[in-house]
């Protein structure tokens, strides 16, 4: 009797196929929810020129808006990640998206600067609740393929981040601030998806492989930020800092830069922002397989330092040159994020939620603080001068040469 005729073999094969099918279905749903979440987050920078004009804001006040949404996310994400590592509330993702929904409705109806800040704080809090737990949920559905799960999860966020400004250009130019409420539809769709994901998480089929990482209890919290691991985290933070100074200045002020220097319309500036974010999304996706092929240390170094020549030339080229150089620099420097995050996760096994929360939160927090500072500086020396200084930051990628080749006895 052949294996295909063996009832036990046929039954086991059917179980494996069902588990694989369930795994991919859940990953695609998480991917779609991530797309909706990050599309909403990307709408905030796209609304800044509109809010600046409507309320006659200074660059410092514009920067504070971004600072509030990103710092709110950065403060909450590590705590949410830590809590998720220990005990996860099954519908926490739905609740988090509900907070985002509330923030969008409030922002569309805001009639004062203070209300704008409160509204974007809700949106930042919703993102903070979403990212660590969604990353954990993707790994739970990985079915023994954590790399694939992370890639599917990341593609959703990258796609949403890229299309957010494009959607804003199409909607906000026609409906103005009231159009922000239309983006609440994406939050509503995500809530439905996340509620379903939460229910299906309780009905995991037989044959689905459990995550293979160590339990969080076997990785002491005190050991993560000291010794060799602490030194590695410090270096990764510096590298993330250099990346975020450059990318945050572009995501928040690129529209203002091309409007002021080249006299383009607000809608045209949104398409330029879309080109930048789409390139950044592509770079993040490419960073995963490139890291697997060439190694984390090499990709981190080449991606940040490699972007420097293109970044340094940005303030001195024409409008077409800005678009071309922005796309190239964004693709190169964005490929570093995956390598940085994987290096951190590799150094602290069993702490997926906490480490993801720290690094996602650190990225958001740095972006917020830097954007606020840059806004104050731009009010005094002009947006063009700010760009000249921020384009120097990719040179800090030289710090990657100090990254260790091994961590805790394992290759980095």
CSV table of C-alpha atoms in Angstrom, one decimal:
chain,number,residue,atom,x,y,z
A,1,UNK,CA,0.0,0.0,0.0
A,2,UNK,CA,1.4,3.4,-1.0
A,3,UNK,CA,1.7,6.3,1.4
A,4,UNK,CA,-1.1,8.1,-0.5
A,5,UNK,CA,-3.3,5.2,0.3
A,6,UNK,CA,-2.5,5.1,4.0
A,7,UNK,CA,-5.4,6.6,5.9
A,8,UNK,CA,-3.2,8.0,8.6
A,9,UNK,CA,-0.9,9.7,6.1
A,10,UNK,CA,-3.9,11.1,4.2
A,11,UNK,CA,-5.4,12.4,7.4
A,12,UNK,CA,-2.1,14.0,8.6
A,13,UNK,CA,-1.6,15.6,5.2
A,14,UNK,CA,-5.1,17.1,5.3
A,15,UNK,CA,-4.4,18.5,8.8
A,16,UNK,CA,-1.2,20.1,7.5
A,17,UNK,CA,-3.0,21.7,4.5
A,18,UNK,CA,-5.8,23.0,6.7
A,19,UNK,CA,-3.2,24.5,9.1
A,20,UNK,CA,-1.3,26.1,6.3
A,21,UNK,CA,-4.5,27.5,4.8
A,22,UNK,CA,-5.6,28.9,8.1
A,23,UNK,CA,-2.2,30.4,8.7
A,24,UNK,CA,-2.1,32.3,5.4
A,25,UNK,CA,-5.7,33.5,5.7
A,26,UNK,CA,-5.0,34.9,9.2
A,27,UNK,CA,-1.7,36.5,8.0
A,28,UNK,CA,-3.4,38.2,5.1
A,29,UNK,CA,-6.1,39.5,7.4
A,30,UNK,CA,-3.5,40.9,9.8
A,31,UNK,CA,-1.7,42.3,6.7
A,32,UNK,CA,-4.9,44.1,5.6
A,33,UNK,CA,-5.5,45.5,9.1
A,34,UNK,CA,-1.9,46.7,9.2
A,35,UNK,CA,-2.4,48.4,5.9
A,36,UNK,CA,-5.4,50.3,7.2
A,37,UNK,CA,-3.6,51.3,10.4
A,38,UNK,CA,-0.5,52.7,8.7
A,39,UNK,CA,-2.5,54.3,5.9
A,40,UNK,CA,-4.3,56.3,8.6
A,41,UNK,CA,-1.0,57.2,10.3
A,42,UNK,CA,0.4,58.4,7.0
A,43,UNK,CA,-2.5,60.7,6.6
A,44,UNK,CA,-1.4,62.9,9.5
A,45,UNK,CA,1.7,64.3,7.7
A,46,UNK,CA,-0.4,64.8,4.6
A,47,UNK,CA,-2.9,66.9,6.5
A,48,UNK,CA,-0.2,69.2,7.9
A,49,UNK,CA,-0.2,71.8,5.0
A,50,UNK,CA,-4.0,71.9,5.2
A,51,UNK,CA,-4.0,72.5,9.0
A,52,UNK,CA,-1.2,75.0,8.8
A,53,UNK,CA,-3.1,77.1,6.3
A,54,UNK,CA,-6.5,76.8,8.0
A,55,UNK,CA,-5.2,77.7,11.5
A,56,UNK,CA,-2.2,79.9,10.4
A,57,UNK,CA,0.2,77.7,12.3
A,58,UNK,CA,4.0,78.2,12.7
A,59,UNK,CA,6.4,75.4,11.7
A,60,UNK,CA,6.9,74.9,15.5
A,61,UNK,CA,3.2,74.3,16.0
A,62,UNK,CA,3.2,72.0,12.9
A,63,UNK,CA,6.1,70.0,14.4
A,64,UNK,CA,4.3,69.8,17.8
A,65,UNK,CA,1.3,68.0,16.1
A,66,UNK,CA,3.6,65.3,14.7
A,67,UNK,CA,5.5,65.2,18.0
A,68,UNK,CA,2.3,64.5,20.0
A,69,UNK,CA,1.1,61.7,17.8
A,70,UNK,CA,4.5,60.0,17.6
A,71,UNK,CA,5.5,60.5,21.2
A,72,UNK,CA,2.1,59.1,22.4
A,73,UNK,CA,2.8,56.0,20.3
A,74,UNK,CA,6.4,55.8,21.6
A,75,UNK,CA,5.5,56.0,25.3
A,76,UNK,CA,2.8,53.4,25.1
A,77,UNK,CA,4.3,50.8,22.7
A,78,UNK,CA,6.9,49.4,25.0
A,79,UNK,CA,4.4,49.1,27.8
A,80,UNK,CA,1.9,47.4,25.5
A,81,UNK,CA,4.6,45.1,24.2
A,82,UNK,CA,5.7,44.1,27.7
A,83,UNK,CA,2.1,43.4,28.7
A,84,UNK,CA,1.4,41.4,25.5
A,85,UNK,CA,4.5,39.2,26.3
A,86,UNK,CA,2.9,38.3,29.7
A,87,UNK,CA,-0.8,38.3,29.1
A,88,UNK,CA,-2.7,39.3,25.9
A,89,UNK,CA,-6.2,40.6,25.9
A,90,UNK,CA,-7.8,38.8,22.9
A,91,UNK,CA,-9.7,41.8,21.5
A,92,UNK,CA,-7.1,44.5,22.4
A,93,UNK,CA,-6.4,45.1,18.7
A,94,UNK,CA,-10.1,45.9,18.1
A,95,UNK,CA,-10.1,48.3,21.1
A,96,UNK,CA,-6.9,50.0,19.8
A,97,UNK,CA,-8.4,50.6,16.4
A,98,UNK,CA,-11.5,52.0,18.1
A,99,UNK,CA,-9.2,54.6,19.8
A,100,UNK,CA,-7.8,55.5,16.3
A,101,UNK,CA,-11.4,55.8,14.9
A,102,UNK,CA,-12.3,58.2,17.7
A,103,UNK,CA,-9.2,60.3,17.0
A,104,UNK,CA,-10.0,60.6,13.3
A,105,UNK,CA,-13.6,61.7,13.9
A,106,UNK,CA,-12.4,64.2,16.5
A,107,UNK,CA,-9.7,65.6,14.2
A,108,UNK,CA,-12.2,66.1,11.3
A,109,UNK,CA,-14.4,68.2,13.7
A,110,UNK,CA,-11.6,70.0,15.6
A,111,UNK,CA,-11.9,73.8,15.6
A,112,UNK,CA,-9.0,74.7,17.8
A,113,UNK,CA,-5.3,73.9,17.9
A,114,UNK,CA,-5.7,72.2,21.3
A,115,UNK,CA,-8.4,69.9,20.0
A,116,UNK,CA,-6.1,69.0,17.1
A,117,UNK,CA,-3.4,67.9,19.6
A,118,UNK,CA,-5.9,65.9,21.6
A,119,UNK,CA,-7.2,64.2,18.4
A,120,UNK,CA,-3.8,63.2,17.1
A,121,UNK,CA,-2.9,61.9,20.6
A,122,UNK,CA,-5.8,59.4,20.3
A,123,UNK,CA,-4.5,58.4,16.9
A,124,UNK,CA,-1.0,57.8,18.2
A,125,UNK,CA,-2.4,55.8,21.2
A,126,UNK,CA,-4.3,53.6,18.8
A,127,UNK,CA,-1.2,52.9,16.8
A,128,UNK,CA,0.7,52.1,20.0
A,129,UNK,CA,-1.8,49.5,21.0
A,130,UNK,CA,-1.9,48.0,17.5
A,131,UNK,CA,1.7,47.4,16.5
A,132,UNK,CA,3.2,45.2,19.3
A,133,UNK,CA,0.2,43.0,19.6
A,134,UNK,CA,-0.4,42.7,15.9
A,135,UNK,CA,3.3,41.7,15.4
A,136,UNK,CA,2.8,39.0,18.1
A,137,UNK,CA,-0.4,37.8,16.4
A,138,UNK,CA,1.4,37.5,13.1
A,139,UNK,CA,4.1,35.3,14.7
A,140,UNK,CA,1.3,33.2,16.4
A,141,UNK,CA,-0.1,32.4,12.9
A,142,UNK,CA,3.4,31.9,11.4
A,143,UNK,CA,3.0,28.1,11.3
A,144,UNK,CA,6.7,27.5,11.6
A,145,UNK,CA,7.6,30.3,9.1
A,146,UNK,CA,8.3,33.4,11.2
A,147,UNK,CA,10.2,35.1,8.4
A,148,UNK,CA,7.3,34.8,6.0
A,149,UNK,CA,4.9,36.0,8.7
A,150,UNK,CA,7.0,39.1,9.4
A,151,UNK,CA,7.3,39.9,5.7
A,152,UNK,CA,3.5,39.6,5.1
A,153,UNK,CA,2.8,41.7,8.2
A,154,UNK,CA,5.4,44.4,7.1
A,155,UNK,CA,4.1,44.6,3.5
A,156,UNK,CA,0.7,45.6,4.8
A,157,UNK,CA,2.1,48.5,6.8
A,158,UNK,CA,4.4,49.6,4.0
A,159,UNK,CA,1.6,49.7,1.5
A,160,UNK,CA,-0.6,51.7,3.8
A,161,UNK,CA,2.1,54.2,4.6
A,162,UNK,CA,2.7,54.7,0.9
A,163,UNK,CA,-0.9,55.2,-0.2
A,164,UNK,CA,-1.9,57.3,2.8
A,165,UNK,CA,-0.6,60.6,1.3
A,166,UNK,CA,-2.0,59.6,-2.2
A,167,UNK,CA,-5.5,59.1,-0.7
A,168,UNK,CA,-5.1,62.3,1.2
A,169,UNK,CA,-4.3,64.2,-2.0
A,170,UNK,CA,-7.4,62.9,-3.6
A,171,UNK,CA,-9.8,63.4,-0.7
A,172,UNK,CA,-8.5,66.3,1.3
A,173,UNK,CA,-8.0,68.6,-1.7
A,174,UNK,CA,-11.7,68.1,-2.4
A,175,UNK,CA,-13.3,68.0,1.0
A,176,UNK,CA,-10.7,69.8,3.2
A,177,UNK,CA,-10.6,69.0,6.9
A,178,UNK,CA,-14.0,67.4,6.8
A,179,UNK,CA,-12.5,64.7,4.5
A,180,UNK,CA,-10.5,63.4,7.4
A,181,UNK,CA,-13.7,61.7,8.7
A,182,UNK,CA,-13.7,59.6,5.5
A,183,UNK,CA,-10.5,57.9,6.6
A,184,UNK,CA,-12.4,56.6,9.7
A,185,UNK,CA,-13.9,54.1,7.2
A,186,UNK,CA,-10.5,52.4,7.0
A,187,UNK,CA,-10.5,52.2,10.8
A,188,UNK,CA,-14.0,50.7,10.8
A,189,UNK,CA,-12.9,48.0,8.3
A,190,UNK,CA,-9.8,47.3,10.4
A,191,UNK,CA,-12.0,46.9,13.5
A,192,UNK,CA,-14.1,44.3,11.7
A,193,UNK,CA,-11.1,42.4,10.5
A,194,UNK,CA,-9.4,42.5,14.0
A,195,UNK,CA,-12.6,41.4,15.7
A,196,UNK,CA,-12.7,38.4,13.4
A,197,UNK,CA,-9.0,37.7,14.0
A,198,UNK,CA,-9.6,37.8,17.7
A,199,UNK,CA,-12.4,35.3,17.5
A,200,UNK,CA,-10.4,33.0,15.2
A,201,UNK,CA,-7.4,33.2,17.5
A,202,UNK,CA,-9.5,31.0,19.9
A,203,UNK,CA,-10.1,28.4,17.2
A,204,UNK,CA,-6.6,27.5,16.1
A,205,UNK,CA,-6.8,24.3,14.1
A,206,UNK,CA,-4.9,21.1,14.8
A,207,UNK,CA,-1.5,21.0,13.1
A,208,UNK,CA,-0.7,24.7,13.3
A,209,UNK,CA,2.9,24.9,14.5
A,210,UNK,CA,3.4,27.0,17.6
A,211,UNK,CA,6.0,29.7,17.8
A,212,UNK,CA,9.4,28.3,18.5
A,213,UNK,CA,10.8,31.2,20.4
A,214,UNK,CA,11.7,30.9,24.1
A,215,UNK,CA,9.2,31.9,26.8
A,216,UNK,CA,9.5,35.5,27.9
A,217,UNK,CA,10.1,34.2,31.5
A,218,UNK,CA,13.5,32.6,30.4
A,219,UNK,CA,14.9,36.0,29.2
A,220,UNK,CA,15.3,38.2,32.3
A,221,UNK,CA,14.3,41.8,31.7
A,222,UNK,CA,17.4,43.1,33.5
A,223,UNK,CA,19.7,41.4,31.0
A,224,UNK,CA,18.3,43.1,27.9
A,225,UNK,CA,19.7,46.5,28.5
A,226,UNK,CA,23.1,45.8,30.0
A,227,UNK,CA,26.3,44.0,29.1
A,228,UNK,CA,26.9,43.0,25.5
A,229,UNK,CA,23.2,43.1,24.7
A,230,UNK,CA,23.0,46.6,26.2
A,231,UNK,CA,25.9,47.8,24.1
A,232,UNK,CA,24.4,46.4,21.0
A,233,UNK,CA,21.1,48.1,21.7
A,234,UNK,CA,22.9,51.4,22.2
A,235,UNK,CA,24.6,51.1,18.9
A,236,UNK,CA,21.3,50.2,17.2
A,237,UNK,CA,19.6,53.2,18.8
A,238,UNK,CA,22.3,55.5,17.4
A,239,UNK,CA,21.8,54.1,14.0
A,240,UNK,CA,18.0,54.4,14.3
A,241,UNK,CA,18.5,58.0,15.4
A,242,UNK,CA,20.5,58.8,12.2
A,243,UNK,CA,17.9,57.2,10.0
A,244,UNK,CA,14.9,58.8,11.8
A,245,UNK,CA,16.3,62.4,11.7
A,246,UNK,CA,16.6,62.1,7.9
A,247,UNK,CA,13.3,60.3,7.2
A,248,UNK,CA,11.3,62.3,9.7
A,249,UNK,CA,12.4,65.6,8.2
A,250,UNK,CA,11.3,64.4,4.8
A,251,UNK,CA,8.0,62.9,5.9
A,252,UNK,CA,6.9,66.0,7.8
A,253,UNK,CA,8.5,68.8,5.8
A,254,UNK,CA,9.1,67.6,2.3
A,255,UNK,CA,5.7,69.0,1.2
A,256,UNK,CA,6.6,72.4,2.7
A,257,UNK,CA,10.1,72.3,1.1
A,258,UNK,CA,8.9,71.8,-2.5
A,259,UNK,CA,6.0,74.3,-2.0
A,260,UNK,CA,8.4,77.0,-0.7
A,261,UNK,CA,11.3,76.4,-3.0
A,262,UNK,CA,9.6,75.4,-6.3
A,263,UNK,CA,6.2,77.0,-5.9
A,264,UNK,CA,4.2,73.8,-6.5
A,265,UNK,CA,0.6,73.4,-5.3
A,266,UNK,CA,-0.4,71.5,-2.2
A,267,UNK,CA,-1.8,68.6,-4.3
A,268,UNK,CA,1.5,68.2,-6.2
A,269,UNK,CA,3.4,68.2,-3.0
A,270,UNK,CA,1.3,65.3,-1.8
A,271,UNK,CA,2.3,63.3,-4.8
A,272,UNK,CA,5.9,64.0,-4.0
A,273,UNK,CA,5.3,62.8,-0.5
A,274,UNK,CA,3.7,59.7,-1.9
A,275,UNK,CA,6.8,59.0,-4.0
A,276,UNK,CA,9.0,59.3,-0.9
A,277,UNK,CA,6.8,57.0,1.3
A,278,UNK,CA,6.3,54.5,-1.5
A,279,UNK,CA,10.1,54.3,-2.0
A,280,UNK,CA,10.5,53.9,1.7
A,281,UNK,CA,8.0,51.1,1.7
A,282,UNK,CA,9.9,49.4,-1.1
A,283,UNK,CA,13.2,49.8,0.7
A,284,UNK,CA,11.7,48.2,3.9
A,285,UNK,CA,10.5,45.2,1.9
A,286,UNK,CA,13.8,44.7,0.1
A,287,UNK,CA,15.7,45.0,3.4
A,288,UNK,CA,14.4,41.6,4.6
A,289,UNK,CA,15.8,39.4,1.8
A,290,UNK,CA,18.9,41.5,1.4
A,291,UNK,CA,19.6,41.1,5.1
A,292,UNK,CA,19.2,37.3,4.8
A,293,UNK,CA,21.6,37.2,1.9
A,294,UNK,CA,24.3,39.6,2.9
A,295,UNK,CA,24.0,39.8,6.7
A,296,UNK,CA,22.6,42.3,9.2
A,297,UNK,CA,25.8,44.3,9.9
A,298,UNK,CA,26.6,44.8,6.3
A,299,UNK,CA,23.1,45.9,5.3
A,300,UNK,CA,22.7,48.3,8.2
A,301,UNK,CA,26.0,49.9,7.3
A,302,UNK,CA,25.4,50.1,3.5
A,303,UNK,CA,21.8,51.2,3.8
A,304,UNK,CA,22.5,54.2,6.0
A,305,UNK,CA,25.9,55.3,4.7
A,306,UNK,CA,24.9,54.4,1.2
A,307,UNK,CA,22.1,56.9,1.3
A,308,UNK,CA,24.5,59.8,2.3
A,309,UNK,CA,25.6,60.9,-1.2
A,310,UNK,CA,22.0,61.1,-2.5
A,311,UNK,CA,20.9,62.9,0.7
A,312,UNK,CA,23.7,65.4,0.7
A,313,UNK,CA,22.8,66.4,-2.9
A,314,UNK,CA,19.1,67.0,-2.1
A,315,UNK,CA,19.3,70.7,-1.2
A,316,UNK,CA,21.2,71.6,-4.4
A,317,UNK,CA,19.1,70.1,-7.2
A,318,UNK,CA,16.0,71.1,-9.2
A,319,UNK,CA,12.4,69.8,-8.6
A,320,UNK,CA,12.9,66.8,-10.7
A,321,UNK,CA,16.2,66.0,-9.0
A,322,UNK,CA,14.6,66.3,-5.6
A,323,UNK,CA,12.0,63.6,-6.6
A,324,UNK,CA,14.7,61.3,-8.1
A,325,UNK,CA,17.2,61.7,-5.2
A,326,UNK,CA,14.4,61.4,-2.6
A,327,UNK,CA,13.2,58.1,-4.1
A,328,UNK,CA,16.8,56.6,-4.3
A,329,UNK,CA,17.7,57.8,-0.8
A,330,UNK,CA,14.5,56.5,0.7
A,331,UNK,CA,14.8,53.0,-0.8
A,332,UNK,CA,18.4,52.7,0.4
A,333,UNK,CA,18.1,54.0,4.0
A,334,UNK,CA,14.7,52.3,4.6
A,335,UNK,CA,16.2,48.9,4.0
A,336,UNK,CA,18.0,49.3,7.4
A,337,UNK,CA,14.9,49.1,9.6
A,338,UNK,CA,14.3,45.3,9.1
A,339,UNK,CA,18.0,44.6,9.8
A,340,UNK,CA,18.0,46.7,12.9
A,341,UNK,CA,14.8,45.2,14.3
A,342,UNK,CA,15.8,41.6,13.5
A,343,UNK,CA,19.2,42.2,15.2
A,344,UNK,CA,17.4,43.4,18.3
A,345,UNK,CA,15.0,40.5,18.4
A,346,UNK,CA,17.9,38.1,17.8
A,347,UNK,CA,19.7,39.5,20.9
A,348,UNK,CA,16.6,39.1,23.1
A,349,UNK,CA,14.7,35.9,22.3
A,350,UNK,CA,11.4,35.5,23.9
A,351,UNK,CA,10.8,39.3,24.2
A,352,UNK,CA,9.1,39.9,20.8
A,353,UNK,CA,6.4,42.2,22.2
A,354,UNK,CA,8.7,44.2,24.4
A,355,UNK,CA,11.6,44.6,21.8
A,356,UNK,CA,9.2,45.4,19.0
A,357,UNK,CA,7.4,47.9,21.2
A,358,UNK,CA,10.7,49.5,22.2
A,359,UNK,CA,12.1,49.8,18.7
A,360,UNK,CA,8.8,50.8,17.0
A,361,UNK,CA,8.2,53.2,19.9
A,362,UNK,CA,11.7,54.5,19.7
A,363,UNK,CA,11.3,55.1,16.0
A,364,UNK,CA,8.0,57.0,16.6
A,365,UNK,CA,9.4,58.9,19.5
A,366,UNK,CA,12.5,60.0,17.8
A,367,UNK,CA,10.5,61.0,14.8
A,368,UNK,CA,8.2,63.1,17.0
A,369,UNK,CA,10.9,64.8,19.0
A,370,UNK,CA,13.0,65.5,15.9
A,371,UNK,CA,10.1,66.9,13.9
A,372,UNK,CA,9.2,69.2,16.8
A,373,UNK,CA,12.8,70.5,17.1
A,374,UNK,CA,13.1,70.9,13.3
A,375,UNK,CA,9.9,72.9,13.3
A,376,UNK,CA,11.3,75.4,15.8
A,377,UNK,CA,14.5,75.6,13.9
A,378,UNK,CA,12.7,76.1,10.6
A,379,UNK,CA,10.8,79.1,12.0
A,380,UNK,CA,14.2,80.8,12.6
A,381,UNK,CA,16.4,79.8,9.7
A,382,UNK,CA,14.0,78.5,7.1
A,383,UNK,CA,13.0,75.1,5.9
A,384,UNK,CA,15.7,75.0,3.2
A,385,UNK,CA,18.5,75.4,5.8
A,386,UNK,CA,16.9,72.7,7.9
A,387,UNK,CA,17.2,70.3,5.0
A,388,UNK,CA,20.9,71.1,4.6
A,389,UNK,CA,21.6,70.0,8.2
A,390,UNK,CA,19.4,66.9,8.2
A,391,UNK,CA,21.0,65.5,5.1
A,392,UNK,CA,24.2,65.1,7.1
A,393,UNK,CA,22.6,62.5,9.4
A,394,UNK,CA,23.1,59.4,7.2
A,395,UNK,CA,26.9,59.8,7.7
A,396,UNK,CA,26.3,58.5,11.3
A,397,UNK,CA,25.9,55.1,9.7
A,398,UNK,CA,29.6,54.7,10.2
A,399,UNK,CA,28.7,53.6,13.7
A,400,UNK,CA,27.6,50.3,12.2
A,401,UNK,CA,31.2,49.3,11.9
A,402,UNK,CA,31.3,49.0,15.7
A,403,UNK,CA,28.5,46.4,15.7
A,404,UNK,CA,29.7,43.0,17.1
A,405,UNK,CA,29.9,40.0,14.9
A,406,UNK,CA,28.4,37.8,17.6
A,407,UNK,CA,26.0,38.4,20.5
A,408,UNK,CA,25.7,36.0,23.4
A,409,UNK,CA,27.7,33.4,21.6
A,410,UNK,CA,25.6,33.5,18.4
A,411,UNK,CA,26.3,35.2,15.1
A,412,UNK,CA,24.6,38.6,14.8
